[in-house]
Amino acid sequence: MFISILANMSILLVSVYGYLSYYVNYNKFHSFLKDKGTFFNSIFVTIVGIFLLYFTIEIGGARYDLRFLLLAFTVKYFGNKVTITSTLLLMVIRLFWGIDNYTPIAICYSVLLVFTLPMLKYIVSKINSDIIQLLILNYYCLLIGNFLNAIIIKNPLRDINIYLHLYVISTILVFVLYYMINDIKKMQKKATHDYLTKMKNRSEFQAKLEVLQKKKNIFSLAILDIDYFKVINDSFNHLVGDLVLLEVSKVLFDVKSIY
């Protein structure tokens, strides 16, 4: 049991870290929110789900895994399309995995999540705290499984100890994965944004320009320059020069927000 729990935790941590690191390295972090990423992200989630299914946690003859936590993070960060697609794919794969007493639970579980998880995401999205959103989504996905077990297997008392373990493990992983994702976001921002003005830096500009050139679409490029900026630094020192840069960046941000 302990080895299976560690395997499930490792699969989630390594896969999420590796996948998001890829997006950071290619300056595409959170581009998976776009429609064009639905197919690849659904395949990714499905593959991770298969690994979790393979390394199930067996307790008292019953099998459990952390797919519910995977789906909670999927609907939060990948969106509804990826969640619905990957959930249905995992349901089909679970059927081919083998028919047993828990197959009806797996089917009902997948169908319920497909219809209710997107609605719950919309409701919890109104909460300002991302960590609270994730915890609610996690507990909901786990609670649905608990409820179906109690209804179909009709022996809820036997599994109470198992559920408690899953709630504790998943809560810990929610915090770990949340802070991991935030750290990756911070690393990407440091690599692509100027520390002082918070505007995108030269490397990010160059990367965006290369993307536009590869697409071979017609685009316009405007270049601005601050006249006599060296004079400002030499006459009033670099701290004043930094304040000038901040004020210019504010103006540019205001213009961007208008258009």
CSV table of C-alpha atoms in Angstrom, one decimal, residues 9 55 92 129 138 182 256:
chain,number,residue,atom,x,y,z
A,9,MET,CA,2.2,10.9,-5.5
A,55,PHE,CA,-0.4,1.9,-9.8
A,92,VAL,CA,-13.3,3.9,-21.8
A,129,SER,CA,-8.2,32.2,-3.4
A,138,ASN,CA,-10.4,18.0,-4.9
A,182,ASN,CA,3.2,29.1,-8.5
A,256,LYS,CA,-2.7,48.6,-23.5
